[in-house]
Structure formats: structure tokens, C-alpha cells
């Protein structure tokens, strides 16, 4: 089970507690910690803003960028496909040292001077979450040109890997481990605003069923979501990388993020695996004894492995 200090901080206030103190407490209460990694970056690696981006006159795959780094505007030659005008990026200034030991110096690339380096996530020893340079967004905090990247706690986080015993399935989430730490460290848990969607919201298809068995009541909710209706932000992508979770779509990524955070088991299926000949998805709740079963119109087995039964 992998957690990060800042992710944990969203459930309990550990802002004034060191990562090592959290590790020591986890070990004392029976959650053996396998590893602790802290992201530490040179303070000369800062937030930059690309004010202009033009094609290199002597190289098809290079771009010549003017980048505002707060104290000055510098010219940087960049080979990333996703570099463009109007984005915030991490810039390693001349004289800074990257995590793997490379010192940034002034250089000439195909006769054009370059003073600094626009960095990818991998070059900053962060999870390799995309191809090309790392694009910053406000999910990590207010983006201020010239501010050291190391000053953003969501990036300069501490990653803690805990080896849970088989009998502590209740701790297989950030929320679960936060409860144990909250009790042992006498901390207060944070409160969350509850959001309930309108049953008739546009773009949402929902079926809610209540079943009772052994005095346990459960609610099953099914929502049809368009993949384009939201974006995974940098905070989400980094944390999914920290916990080594891969995903194919934004919906799948967000579900994995939510499950790891809360412990609530969620799943998603591609509509292409559920559609019938009329390109429609039909979901019916049918009572079989005391258990609710989800039956989807069209008598076949889907790509997702859900058995589809012909409904009436």
C-alpha cells in the first residue's frame, strides 16, 4: 500500500508532522514501512511561462521558446512535441542540478543559444506520466512564475510504502490508514462537503437499488459518463504515478484515484464493450432471491468480462 504525505494531509492534518515521524508512528502501530522516498529538487528549478514558441530555423524537431522565469526572460531550445505558447512549465535554470546529477549550462543547439532546460516529469525524478515536457496546472497550487518547483508540496511529496498484513484490508486506502494515524497521534480528521447529484441531471443515467441481506443495506449506483466531461489534473496524474497505477482512459484513472483515496470499490466499463446493435446500453436491475443482479440487454459476454443476459 503506497501513500503520500500530502495525500494523507487531505484526510488528517499532518502539515506540521515530518514524513519520518509518520513512518515511525506507522511502524509502532504495526504497519511496517518498506520504504520512504522524498522528492527534493534544486531551488533553481522554477515555474516558467512560455511567452512564445517558434520553429527552429535549422531543425525540424526543435522549437525556440521565450520563457518567463520571474527574474528574467530566457531563450530555451526545446525538442518536446507538446511545447507551445501559453503554458506553465518547470524550467531548470543555468547552474541548477537535476536529480540525476546533470548540471544545466548555456549551450548552442544548431547555432541557436539556449539558456536553461524545460523539463519532463522523468527528468525531475517524478513519475513518467506523459510524453514530452511536464505541463503545470493549478491543481498543485497557485502558479507563480519564478517560484521554485520544490515549494509545491504536491510535487515535493514524500512517498511511503507500507507492507500491510492480510488481516488489515480496512487500511487499503489513504482514508483507512489515516484513521489509524488519527487515533494513534490524536489528530483531528478533516470534514468533507457531500455532493448529491440531481437524479434528473443531463448526461447522467442512473439506476439505484436497495437490497437487504443479513441486516446489511447496500446501494448500487450506475452512471453513464462521457470521457470528455472532465480532465485528470496534474495532481491526480502524479499521485496515480506515485502509487504505480496505470490507466487507459480518464474515467478509469479517476476511478482508481478515488478507490485508492477512499477505499470505496468502483469500476468502469467501456461503452464499446456493452453496446448492442442499436448502439445503446440498456441496464436492468432484476431481483434474484435477496441479491440484485445487473443485466444488460444483448445476449453475449462483453469485452469487460461481464456476462450479459437477454432481458425482457
Short mmCIF file of C-alpha atoms in Angstrom, two decimals:
data_model
loop_
_atom_site.label_atom_id
_atom_site.label_comp_id
_atom_site.label_asym_id
_atom_site.label_seq_id
_atom_site.Cartn_x
_atom_site.Cartn_y
_atom_site.Cartn_z
CA UNK A 1 0.00 0.00 0.00
CA UNK A 2 1.53 3.30 -1.11
CA UNK A 3 0.56 6.65 0.37
CA UNK A 4 1.97 10.15 0.15
CA UNK A 5 2.23 12.71 2.92
CA UNK A 6 0.26 15.38 1.07
CA UNK A 7 -2.47 12.94 0.06
CA UNK A 8 -2.71 11.85 3.68
CA UNK A 9 -2.89 15.53 4.64
CA UNK A 10 -6.24 15.79 2.82
CA UNK A 11 -7.74 13.40 5.40
CA UNK A 12 -5.89 14.39 8.60
CA UNK A 13 -3.74 17.42 9.37
CA UNK A 14 -0.13 16.27 9.14
CA UNK A 15 1.20 19.53 7.71
CA UNK A 16 3.39 20.12 10.78
CA UNK A 17 4.48 16.48 11.11
CA UNK A 18 7.53 15.21 9.25
CA UNK A 19 7.40 12.25 6.90
CA UNK A 20 9.89 10.41 9.13
CA UNK A 21 7.62 10.93 12.18
CA UNK A 22 4.72 9.41 10.21
CA UNK A 23 6.90 6.45 9.23
CA UNK A 24 7.97 5.93 12.87
CA UNK A 25 4.37 6.01 14.06
CA UNK A 26 3.21 3.56 11.38
CA UNK A 27 5.93 1.12 12.42
CA UNK A 28 4.97 1.45 16.10
CA UNK A 29 1.30 0.69 15.49
CA UNK A 30 2.06 -2.44 13.46
CA UNK A 31 2.13 -1.12 9.88
CA UNK A 32 5.62 -1.98 8.71
CA UNK A 33 7.04 0.63 6.34
CA UNK A 34 9.05 -0.82 3.45
CA UNK A 35 10.37 2.44 2.03
CA UNK A 36 10.30 6.22 2.23
CA UNK A 37 11.19 8.42 -0.73
CA UNK A 38 11.19 12.21 -0.59
CA UNK A 39 11.15 14.30 -3.77
CA UNK A 40 13.78 17.03 -3.42
CA UNK A 41 14.53 19.43 -6.27
CA UNK A 42 17.10 22.19 -6.74
CA UNK A 43 15.60 25.59 -5.85
CA UNK A 44 16.78 26.90 -9.23
CA UNK A 45 14.23 24.65 -10.93
CA UNK A 46 11.31 27.06 -11.12
CA UNK A 47 7.91 27.70 -12.65
CA UNK A 48 8.23 29.19 -16.12
CA UNK A 49 5.69 30.55 -18.58
CA UNK A 50 6.20 30.09 -22.33
CA UNK A 51 5.54 33.50 -23.86
CA UNK A 52 6.40 32.49 -27.42
CA UNK A 53 7.31 29.35 -29.33
CA UNK A 54 8.68 29.27 -32.88
CA UNK A 55 10.09 26.58 -35.13
CA UNK A 56 13.87 26.27 -35.04
CA UNK A 57 15.27 27.63 -38.34
CA UNK A 58 17.79 24.80 -38.68
CA UNK A 59 15.97 21.80 -37.18
CA UNK A 60 12.50 20.44 -37.90
CA UNK A 61 12.09 18.78 -34.50
CA UNK A 62 13.26 21.68 -32.32
CA UNK A 63 11.45 24.79 -31.11
CA UNK A 64 12.88 28.10 -29.94
CA UNK A 65 10.98 29.32 -26.88
CA UNK A 66 10.98 32.55 -24.92
CA UNK A 67 10.25 31.65 -21.30
CA UNK A 68 9.45 33.99 -18.41
CA UNK A 69 11.13 32.66 -15.25
CA UNK A 70 10.27 35.58 -12.99
CA UNK A 71 13.52 37.48 -12.73
CA UNK A 72 14.09 37.46 -16.49
CA UNK A 73 13.00 36.06 -19.82
CA UNK A 74 15.29 33.37 -21.23
CA UNK A 75 15.59 31.68 -24.58
CA UNK A 76 15.38 27.89 -24.48
CA UNK A 77 15.61 25.43 -27.35
CA UNK A 78 13.24 22.52 -26.71
CA UNK A 79 12.66 19.27 -28.59
CA UNK A 80 9.36 18.25 -26.97
CA UNK A 81 6.33 17.86 -29.24
CA UNK A 82 3.94 19.32 -26.66
CA UNK A 83 5.79 22.59 -26.04
CA UNK A 84 3.75 25.62 -27.08
CA UNK A 85 2.98 29.21 -26.24
CA UNK A 86 0.84 29.96 -23.20
CA UNK A 87 1.65 27.07 -20.85
CA UNK A 88 3.32 26.87 -17.45
CA UNK A 89 6.32 24.54 -17.32
CA UNK A 90 9.16 23.56 -14.95
CA UNK A 91 12.38 25.27 -16.00
CA UNK A 92 15.82 24.22 -14.87
CA UNK A 93 17.83 27.45 -14.93
CA UNK A 94 21.50 27.71 -15.85
CA UNK A 95 23.56 26.42 -12.91
CA UNK A 96 20.83 24.20 -11.48
CA UNK A 97 21.37 20.48 -10.94
CA UNK A 98 18.80 17.88 -11.95
CA UNK A 99 18.07 14.95 -9.59
CA UNK A 100 20.25 12.57 -11.62
CA UNK A 101 23.26 14.87 -11.35
CA UNK A 102 23.17 16.79 -14.64
CA UNK A 103 24.23 20.44 -14.29
CA UNK A 104 22.44 22.80 -16.67
CA UNK A 105 24.74 25.05 -18.70
CA UNK A 106 24.35 27.50 -21.53
CA UNK A 107 24.57 25.78 -24.89
CA UNK A 108 24.08 26.21 -28.61
CA UNK A 109 21.73 23.87 -30.40
CA UNK A 110 22.03 24.11 -34.19
CA UNK A 111 23.53 27.61 -33.90
CA UNK A 112 20.78 28.91 -31.57
CA UNK A 113 21.67 29.79 -27.97
CA UNK A 114 19.76 28.03 -25.20
CA UNK A 115 19.85 29.19 -21.57
CA UNK A 116 18.15 26.56 -19.46
CA UNK A 117 16.01 23.49 -19.91
CA UNK A 118 12.24 22.90 -19.95
CA UNK A 119 11.89 19.64 -18.04
CA UNK A 120 9.85 16.49 -18.37
CA UNK A 121 8.46 14.66 -15.33
CA UNK A 122 11.07 11.92 -15.71
CA UNK A 123 13.92 14.44 -15.70
CA UNK A 124 12.64 15.72 -12.33
CA UNK A 125 12.58 12.16 -10.91
CA UNK A 126 8.77 12.23 -10.94
CA UNK A 127 6.51 9.51 -12.39
CA UNK A 128 6.74 9.41 -16.19
CA UNK A 129 3.13 10.50 -16.69
CA UNK A 130 3.27 11.85 -20.24
CA UNK A 131 5.33 12.15 -23.39
CA UNK A 132 7.26 15.39 -23.59
CA UNK A 133 7.61 18.22 -21.11
CA UNK A 134 5.61 18.45 -17.91
CA UNK A 135 2.71 20.90 -18.15
CA UNK A 136 1.85 22.52 -14.81
CA UNK A 137 -1.69 23.40 -13.72
CA UNK A 138 -3.39 24.98 -10.71
CA UNK A 139 -4.17 21.62 -9.09
CA UNK A 140 -0.72 21.79 -7.44
CA UNK A 141 -1.36 25.32 -6.14
CA UNK A 142 -1.23 28.88 -7.46
CA UNK A 143 1.26 29.03 -10.32
CA UNK A 144 3.67 31.91 -9.74
CA UNK A 145 6.39 32.49 -12.33
CA UNK A 146 9.84 32.08 -10.77
CA UNK A 147 8.60 30.10 -7.76
CA UNK A 148 10.74 27.02 -7.03
CA UNK A 149 9.03 23.78 -8.01
CA UNK A 150 10.24 22.35 -4.69
CA UNK A 151 7.93 24.83 -2.91
CA UNK A 152 4.85 22.95 -4.15
CA UNK A 153 4.16 20.16 -1.61
CA UNK A 154 2.14 18.05 -4.05
CA UNK A 155 5.26 17.77 -6.23
CA UNK A 156 7.90 17.73 -3.48
CA UNK A 157 5.99 14.98 -1.69
CA UNK A 158 7.07 12.06 0.47
CA UNK A 159 6.08 8.61 -0.82
CA UNK A 160 5.61 5.94 1.83
CA UNK A 161 5.18 2.24 1.03
CA UNK A 162 3.50 0.22 3.78
CA UNK A 163 3.53 -3.58 3.94
CA UNK A 164 0.09 -4.32 5.31
CA UNK A 165 -0.73 -7.65 6.89
CA UNK A 166 -3.50 -9.76 5.37
CA UNK A 167 -5.93 -9.01 8.21
CA UNK A 168 -5.88 -5.23 7.65
CA UNK A 169 -7.87 -4.86 4.48
CA UNK A 170 -9.53 -1.85 6.11
CA UNK A 171 -6.26 0.04 5.60
CA UNK A 172 -6.07 -0.48 1.84
CA UNK A 173 -6.74 3.21 1.22
CA UNK A 174 -5.49 6.63 2.26
CA UNK A 175 -8.66 7.02 4.31
CA UNK A 176 -8.10 3.68 6.08
CA UNK A 177 -4.53 4.40 7.15
CA UNK A 178 -5.47 7.95 8.14
CA UNK A 179 -7.97 6.56 10.68
CA UNK A 180 -5.24 4.53 12.41
CA UNK A 181 -2.87 7.51 12.43
CA UNK A 182 -5.61 9.83 13.62
CA UNK A 183 -6.26 7.62 16.63
CA UNK A 184 -2.62 6.92 17.49
CA UNK A 185 -1.39 10.50 17.01
CA UNK A 186 -4.53 12.13 18.48
CA UNK A 187 -5.23 14.15 15.35
CA UNK A 188 -8.49 15.55 14.07
CA UNK A 189 -9.96 14.26 10.84
CA UNK A 190 -10.91 16.71 8.12
CA UNK A 191 -14.54 17.21 7.11
CA UNK A 192 -15.76 16.94 3.52
CA UNK A 193 -18.69 18.55 1.76
CA UNK A 194 -21.13 15.97 0.47
CA UNK A 195 -22.37 16.44 -3.08
CA UNK A 196 -25.53 14.73 -4.27
CA UNK A 197 -26.28 14.89 -7.98
CA UNK A 198 -29.79 15.62 -9.13
CA UNK A 199 -31.49 12.42 -10.28
CA UNK A 200 -32.52 14.19 -13.49
CA UNK A 201 -29.16 15.81 -14.30
CA UNK A 202 -28.45 16.00 -18.01
CA UNK A 203 -25.92 13.46 -19.27
CA UNK A 204 -26.38 11.11 -16.32
CA UNK A 205 -28.15 7.76 -16.47
CA UNK A 206 -28.66 6.25 -13.06
CA UNK A 207 -30.25 3.17 -11.52
CA UNK A 208 -30.39 2.93 -7.74
CA UNK A 209 -31.38 -0.27 -5.95
CA UNK A 210 -31.56 -1.19 -2.27
CA UNK A 211 -31.11 -4.78 -1.17
CA UNK A 212 -31.06 -6.25 2.33
CA UNK A 213 -29.25 -9.38 3.40
CA UNK A 214 -28.13 -10.20 6.95
CA UNK A 215 -29.32 -6.75 8.09
CA UNK A 216 -26.89 -5.08 5.64
CA UNK A 217 -28.25 -2.46 3.28
CA UNK A 218 -26.36 -1.68 0.09
CA UNK A 219 -26.88 0.82 -2.66
CA UNK A 220 -25.79 0.23 -6.22
CA UNK A 221 -25.40 3.25 -8.45
CA UNK A 222 -24.78 3.13 -12.19
CA UNK A 223 -23.78 6.26 -14.07
CA UNK A 224 -23.11 6.78 -17.73
CA UNK A 225 -20.22 9.23 -18.05
CA UNK A 226 -18.75 10.86 -21.11
CA UNK A 227 -14.97 10.58 -21.09
CA UNK A 228 -14.70 14.19 -22.31
CA UNK A 229 -16.71 15.59 -19.39
CA UNK A 230 -13.65 16.16 -17.16
CA UNK A 231 -9.87 16.14 -17.17
CA UNK A 232 -7.40 14.38 -14.96
CA UNK A 233 -5.34 17.17 -13.41
CA UNK A 234 -1.62 17.10 -12.70
CA UNK A 235 -2.25 16.29 -9.03
CA UNK A 236 -4.22 13.18 -9.99
CA UNK A 237 -1.70 12.06 -12.60
CA UNK A 238 1.26 12.44 -10.25
CA UNK A 239 -0.41 10.53 -7.44
CA UNK A 240 -1.51 7.72 -9.73
CA UNK A 241 2.13 7.55 -10.83
CA UNK A 242 3.37 7.53 -7.24
CA UNK A 243 1.11 4.55 -6.41
CA UNK A 244 2.12 2.85 -9.70
CA UNK A 245 -1.40 2.68 -11.15
CA UNK A 246 -1.79 2.68 -14.94
CA UNK A 247 -4.98 3.56 -16.80
CA UNK A 248 -6.22 3.81 -20.38
CA UNK A 249 -8.93 6.45 -20.06
CA UNK A 250 -9.53 9.46 -17.84
CA UNK A 251 -12.61 7.80 -16.33
CA UNK A 252 -10.60 4.71 -15.39
CA UNK A 253 -7.85 6.90 -13.93
CA UNK A 254 -10.25 8.90 -11.78
CA UNK A 255 -11.96 5.75 -10.50
CA UNK A 256 -8.61 4.24 -9.48
CA UNK A 257 -7.70 7.52 -7.79
CA UNK A 258 -11.00 7.63 -5.86
CA UNK A 259 -10.77 3.98 -4.79
CA UNK A 260 -7.20 4.37 -3.52
CA UNK A 261 -8.16 7.51 -1.63
CA UNK A 262 -11.42 6.39 -0.04
CA UNK A 263 -11.42 2.58 -0.11
CA UNK A 264 -14.78 2.54 -1.90
CA UNK A 265 -14.66 -0.10 -4.66
CA UNK A 266 -15.59 1.33 -8.03
CA UNK A 267 -15.32 0.07 -11.58
CA UNK A 268 -15.87 1.31 -15.12
CA UNK A 269 -16.54 -0.41 -18.42
CA UNK A 270 -16.05 0.92 -21.92
CA UNK A 271 -19.36 1.56 -23.67
CA UNK A 272 -17.94 -0.13 -26.76
CA UNK A 273 -17.98 -3.39 -24.83
CA UNK A 274 -21.60 -3.00 -23.77
CA UNK A 275 -23.34 -1.56 -26.82
CA UNK A 276 -25.85 -3.58 -28.77
CA UNK A 277 -26.59 -3.35 -32.49
CA UNK A 278 -28.55 -0.12 -31.96
CA UNK A 279 -25.56 1.47 -30.20
CA UNK A 280 -27.47 1.69 -26.94
CA UNK A 281 -26.68 0.45 -23.44
CA UNK A 282 -29.63 -0.98 -21.52
CA UNK A 283 -29.21 -1.78 -17.81
CA UNK A 284 -31.91 -3.52 -15.77
CA UNK A 285 -31.97 -4.45 -12.08
CA UNK A 286 -33.58 -7.84 -11.54
CA UNK A 287 -34.34 -9.46 -8.18
CA UNK A 288 -32.96 -12.99 -7.69
CA UNK A 289 -33.60 -14.03 -4.14
CA UNK A 290 -32.07 -11.41 -1.86
CA UNK A 291 -29.39 -10.29 -4.32
CA UNK A 292 -29.67 -7.62 -7.02
CA UNK A 293 -28.17 -8.55 -10.38
CA UNK A 294 -27.22 -6.19 -13.15
CA UNK A 295 -28.46 -7.46 -16.51
CA UNK A 296 -27.52 -5.72 -19.74
CA UNK A 297 -29.60 -6.12 -22.88
CA UNK A 298 -27.99 -8.24 -25.62
CA UNK A 299 -27.22 -11.92 -25.05
CA UNK A 300 -23.43 -12.07 -25.12
CA UNK A 301 -20.29 -11.76 -22.98
CA UNK A 302 -18.71 -8.32 -23.15
CA UNK A 303 -15.05 -7.46 -23.52
CA UNK A 304 -15.05 -6.40 -19.89
CA UNK A 305 -15.93 -9.92 -18.76
CA UNK A 306 -19.40 -9.00 -17.52
CA UNK A 307 -21.91 -11.67 -18.55
CA UNK A 308 -24.74 -10.08 -20.46
CA UNK A 309 -28.16 -11.74 -20.19
CA UNK A 310 -31.12 -11.11 -22.51
CA UNK A 311 -33.71 -9.13 -20.61
CA UNK A 312 -37.43 -8.91 -21.22
#
